[in-house]
Structures are given as C-alpha cells and as structure tokens.
Tab-separated table of C-alpha atoms in Angstrom:
chain	number	residue	atom	x	y	z
A	1	UNK	CA	0.164	0.069	0.364
A	2	UNK	CA	1.086	3.558	-0.819
A	3	UNK	CA	0.390	6.362	1.795
A	4	UNK	CA	0.499	10.226	1.244
A	5	UNK	CA	2.888	11.273	3.932
A	6	UNK	CA	5.713	13.560	3.943
A	7	UNK	CA	6.878	17.126	5.311
A	8	UNK	CA	4.961	20.150	4.241
A	9	UNK	CA	7.308	22.756	2.766
A	10	UNK	CA	7.689	25.219	0.742
A	11	UNK	CA	7.198	24.158	-3.211
A	12	UNK	CA	6.638	26.121	-5.826
A	13	UNK	CA	3.369	27.018	-8.532
A	14	UNK	CA	4.345	25.058	-11.537
A	15	UNK	CA	3.271	28.023	-13.623
A	16	UNK	CA	6.084	30.015	-11.590
A	17	UNK	CA	3.180	32.230	-10.874
A	18	UNK	CA	4.199	32.085	-6.557
A	19	UNK	CA	4.937	30.183	-4.099
A	20	UNK	CA	3.007	28.384	-1.761
A	21	UNK	CA	3.250	25.420	0.322
A	22	UNK	CA	3.236	21.221	-0.664
A	23	UNK	CA	3.383	18.316	0.118
A	24	UNK	CA	6.868	16.812	-0.357
A	25	UNK	CA	7.196	13.403	-1.645
A	26	UNK	CA	9.008	10.880	0.640
A	27	UNK	CA	9.679	7.544	-0.579
A	28	UNK	CA	9.156	3.778	1.734
A	29	UNK	CA	6.832	0.831	0.740
A	30	UNK	CA	5.413	-1.148	3.810
A	31	UNK	CA	6.245	-4.812	4.560
A	32	UNK	CA	3.683	-7.125	5.976
A	33	UNK	CA	4.966	-8.964	9.094
A	34	UNK	CA	3.148	-12.112	10.650
A	35	UNK	CA	2.030	-10.842	12.621
A	36	UNK	CA	-1.079	-8.723	11.445
A	37	UNK	CA	-1.037	-5.155	13.953
A	38	UNK	CA	2.909	-5.184	13.081
A	39	UNK	CA	3.620	-2.991	9.971
A	40	UNK	CA	6.928	-1.074	9.132
A	41	UNK	CA	7.985	1.390	6.561
A	42	UNK	CA	11.109	0.872	4.463
A	43	UNK	CA	12.875	3.769	2.397
A	44	UNK	CA	12.947	2.981	-1.222
A	45	UNK	CA	15.439	2.831	-3.947
A	46	UNK	CA	15.086	6.298	-5.954
A	47	UNK	CA	13.776	3.804	-9.012
A	48	UNK	CA	10.868	2.244	-6.881
A	49	UNK	CA	9.745	5.504	-5.712
A	50	UNK	CA	5.816	5.965	-5.943
A	51	UNK	CA	4.524	8.764	-7.429
A	52	UNK	CA	2.648	11.555	-5.384
A	53	UNK	CA	1.986	13.723	-8.103
A	54	UNK	CA	-1.542	13.116	-8.552
A	55	UNK	CA	-1.736	14.383	-5.069
A	56	UNK	CA	-3.855	17.715	-4.101
A	57	UNK	CA	-1.323	19.475	-1.318
A	58	UNK	CA	-4.223	21.304	-0.120
A	59	UNK	CA	-4.996	18.894	1.115
A	60	UNK	CA	-3.894	17.357	4.367
A	61	UNK	CA	-3.191	13.801	5.115
A	62	UNK	CA	-5.128	11.317	7.085
A	63	UNK	CA	-2.433	9.039	8.100
A	64	UNK	CA	-1.762	8.690	11.599
A	65	UNK	CA	1.936	9.368	13.112
A	66	UNK	CA	3.505	8.597	16.176
A	67	UNK	CA	5.548	10.583	18.063
A	68	UNK	CA	7.956	9.149	20.405
A	69	UNK	CA	9.198	11.213	23.612
A	70	UNK	CA	12.184	9.299	24.707
A	71	UNK	CA	12.290	11.578	27.778
A	72	UNK	CA	15.337	10.766	29.330
A	73	UNK	CA	18.429	9.858	27.404
A	74	UNK	CA	19.603	6.004	27.440
A	75	UNK	CA	23.334	7.216	27.240
A	76	UNK	CA	23.523	9.219	29.837
A	77	UNK	CA	26.732	7.943	31.944
A	78	UNK	CA	28.025	9.419	34.728
A	79	UNK	CA	31.354	9.856	32.399
A	80	UNK	CA	29.045	11.721	29.475
A	81	UNK	CA	27.375	14.119	31.920
A	82	UNK	CA	30.682	14.610	33.268
A	83	UNK	CA	32.032	15.909	30.231
A	84	UNK	CA	29.426	17.864	29.006
A	85	UNK	CA	29.470	20.240	32.123
A	86	UNK	CA	32.894	20.572	31.119
A	87	UNK	CA	31.799	22.196	27.778
A	88	UNK	CA	29.892	24.890	29.831
A	89	UNK	CA	33.144	26.964	30.108
A	90	UNK	CA	34.183	26.157	26.071
A	91	UNK	CA	30.748	27.819	25.367
A	92	UNK	CA	30.512	30.005	27.606
A	93	UNK	CA	33.916	31.365	26.301
A	94	UNK	CA	33.610	30.939	22.379
A	95	UNK	CA	30.275	32.908	22.905
A	96	UNK	CA	32.087	35.971	24.267
A	97	UNK	CA	34.819	35.945	21.729
A	98	UNK	CA	32.322	35.255	18.835
A	99	UNK	CA	29.964	37.535	19.585
A	100	UNK	CA	32.799	40.549	20.081
A	101	UNK	CA	32.583	42.495	16.843
A	102	UNK	CA	36.428	43.736	17.950
A	103	UNK	CA	37.306	40.193	17.596
A	104	UNK	CA	36.923	40.387	14.293
A	105	UNK	CA	39.053	43.944	14.439
A	106	UNK	CA	42.041	41.328	14.256
A	107	UNK	CA	42.313	40.353	10.798
A	108	UNK	CA	44.211	36.582	11.331
A	109	UNK	CA	40.936	35.605	12.824
A	110	UNK	CA	38.566	33.468	9.925
A	111	UNK	CA	35.386	34.440	8.820
A	112	UNK	CA	33.414	33.650	6.550
A	113	UNK	CA	31.445	36.430	6.645
A	114	UNK	CA	34.053	38.762	6.336
A	115	UNK	CA	33.528	42.366	4.352
A	116	UNK	CA	36.479	41.509	2.186
A	117	UNK	CA	39.500	38.611	3.161
A	118	UNK	CA	42.174	40.595	4.917
A	119	UNK	CA	40.478	43.472	6.132
A	120	UNK	CA	38.221	43.388	9.863
A	121	UNK	CA	34.523	43.944	9.935
A	122	UNK	CA	32.160	41.590	9.453
A	123	UNK	CA	29.137	41.872	6.551
A	124	UNK	CA	27.098	40.465	9.674
A	125	UNK	CA	26.182	41.290	13.300
A	126	UNK	CA	27.432	39.078	15.474
A	127	UNK	CA	26.689	39.739	18.311
A	128	UNK	CA	22.659	39.980	17.037
A	129	UNK	CA	23.176	36.633	14.804
A	130	UNK	CA	24.150	35.131	17.481
A	131	UNK	CA	21.198	36.401	19.956
A	132	UNK	CA	18.784	35.360	17.087
A	133	UNK	CA	20.557	31.487	16.878
A	134	UNK	CA	20.120	31.591	21.027
A	135	UNK	CA	16.353	32.735	20.740
A	136	UNK	CA	15.780	30.204	17.753
A	137	UNK	CA	17.811	26.814	19.642
A	138	UNK	CA	15.784	28.168	23.663
A	139	UNK	CA	18.199	27.344	26.021
A	140	UNK	CA	21.003	25.463	26.633
A	141	UNK	CA	19.764	21.158	27.356
A	142	UNK	CA	21.212	20.207	31.190
A	143	UNK	CA	24.246	18.195	31.171
A	144	UNK	CA	22.287	15.255	32.465
A	145	UNK	CA	20.977	15.073	28.836
A	146	UNK	CA	24.489	15.166	26.957
A	147	UNK	CA	23.138	13.454	23.458
A	148	UNK	CA	21.141	17.087	23.624
A	149	UNK	CA	23.697	18.741	24.649
A	150	UNK	CA	26.274	17.753	22.125
A	151	UNK	CA	23.620	18.348	19.230
A	152	UNK	CA	22.503	22.059	20.977
A	153	UNK	CA	26.323	23.035	21.236
A	154	UNK	CA	26.946	21.655	17.207
A	155	UNK	CA	23.972	24.488	16.190
A	156	UNK	CA	25.355	26.786	18.147
A	157	UNK	CA	28.649	26.605	16.984
A	158	UNK	CA	27.335	26.088	12.930
A	159	UNK	CA	24.918	28.643	13.327
A	160	UNK	CA	22.120	29.342	10.285
A	161	UNK	CA	22.946	32.060	8.798
A	162	UNK	CA	26.302	30.866	8.374
A	163	UNK	CA	29.260	33.267	10.780
A	164	UNK	CA	31.604	31.481	9.629
A	165	UNK	CA	34.035	31.064	12.756
A	166	UNK	CA	34.064	27.154	13.017
A	167	UNK	CA	34.423	24.305	11.119
A	168	UNK	CA	31.052	22.505	10.155
A	169	UNK	CA	30.824	19.709	12.911
A	170	UNK	CA	26.651	19.209	12.705
A	171	UNK	CA	27.108	16.177	10.623
A	172	UNK	CA	29.816	14.530	12.564
A	173	UNK	CA	27.776	14.812	15.806
A	174	UNK	CA	24.739	13.396	14.234
A	175	UNK	CA	26.966	10.474	12.953
A	176	UNK	CA	28.877	9.790	16.572
A	177	UNK	CA	27.455	7.373	18.052
A	178	UNK	CA	26.610	7.453	21.609
A	179	UNK	CA	26.727	10.598	23.804
A	180	UNK	CA	30.572	10.691	24.581
A	181	UNK	CA	31.512	10.375	21.447
A	182	UNK	CA	28.955	13.090	19.624
A	183	UNK	CA	30.992	15.136	23.326
A	184	UNK	CA	34.164	14.420	22.362
A	185	UNK	CA	33.432	16.010	18.482
A	186	UNK	CA	31.503	19.357	20.016
A	187	UNK	CA	35.038	19.709	22.172
A	188	UNK	CA	37.128	19.197	19.424
A	189	UNK	CA	35.192	21.898	17.139
A	190	UNK	CA	35.011	24.292	19.972
A	191	UNK	CA	38.453	24.105	20.778
A	192	UNK	CA	39.744	24.964	17.277
A	193	UNK	CA	37.171	27.700	17.067
A	194	UNK	CA	38.113	29.465	19.875
A	195	UNK	CA	41.355	29.308	18.819
A	196	UNK	CA	40.605	30.743	15.806
A	197	UNK	CA	38.603	33.393	17.933
A	198	UNK	CA	41.502	34.445	19.780
A	199	UNK	CA	44.008	34.401	17.070
A	200	UNK	CA	46.067	31.549	18.685
A	201	UNK	CA	45.686	29.760	15.716
A	202	UNK	CA	43.194	30.114	12.846
A	203	UNK	CA	41.365	27.845	10.712
A	204	UNK	CA	41.802	26.187	7.670
A	205	UNK	CA	38.922	26.828	5.691
C-alpha cells in the first residue's frame, strides 16, 4: 500500500507565478510481518519511488503518525554528564569571543562573513546573529541530557545563517555513536574555533 506522507514544505507553483506550501515527496513502502498488527516502513530506492504528483497538495494527510517522547537519554552515563559539564565554560568562552565585534578587528581571525578577505569587520552583526540563533535554539540543555547538549552545541557553533568561524561539525555530531563521542566532536570543534577567534591558530577553511 502506498501512503501519502511527508513534510509540509514550501514548493513552487508549476506556472512559476507564486510560491506555495505543498507536500514534499517521501519514498517508502510497507512491509507486512506475520503479525497482522505489525507494520514497518522501509526507505525505497530512487527507482522504486512512488509518485505523489497526483496528490492534491492543498489537503492534509489523514495518516496517523506516532511521536516517540524518549524523556530521558539511555546513554546519559556519569562520564558523559561530566563531559558535558566540562564543556559549559568552553561554550561560554566561545559565545563571548564570537559575539564581540572587536574579535573580528584581528584580520588573522578566519570568518566566512568578513566584508573583504584580509580586512577587519564583518558583513553581519555577529552579536545579533548569535542572539537570534540562541532564541531559536532555546536554552542550553542540561548536562544530564548529554546527547541533546551535544546537538544543541553543534547547532550553536555552526549557526544558520552561517557566521563562518568554526569548522562544520553538525553532521559529525549526528553520526557519532553515543553521547560521549558526540561530545568529543563538539569539544574539538569548540577548541578549534576558540583558537581561531582569539587569534592563536586561524582555521584552515
């Protein structure tokens, strides 16, 4: 059975007249188990993708979605919690340096948003950008939730829109297995960015 399911995302009018919201295409197929109450969804290969072109993108899907609230993290070990706690001062130091416009008067500081390479100043207001990102991310997660802490820290270090003062770590954090490894990626990213921002060791972008 094919289900119409996906993200409600912005797409474009086929006639190019205006933008509108519509269903984005998702690829999957049901696989029935011996238990009639058990069904799982598997990602299909590109060649097996079901077409959703005939779906009316002005209608909401009636498919049921199960949302899992994990509550607490299974890998919140004492070592992971201690690691997250250790990273808090580094995050605070990074915030202080990255938000200070005077940081970027040092032309040795690598920043993707410089007005011109080798000259002081940025095209953006770093302090305002970081405040906006913090508002969107919400408060820093507790070290008691080290995985959430690591993901939050990676999103702060690599904000959107980009500030360009740190290496990209979001993918590496997501791919790392376990809270401690995720925090390790965050720690390395923080240290490299701090060394860049204080002029100790510019980034190789």
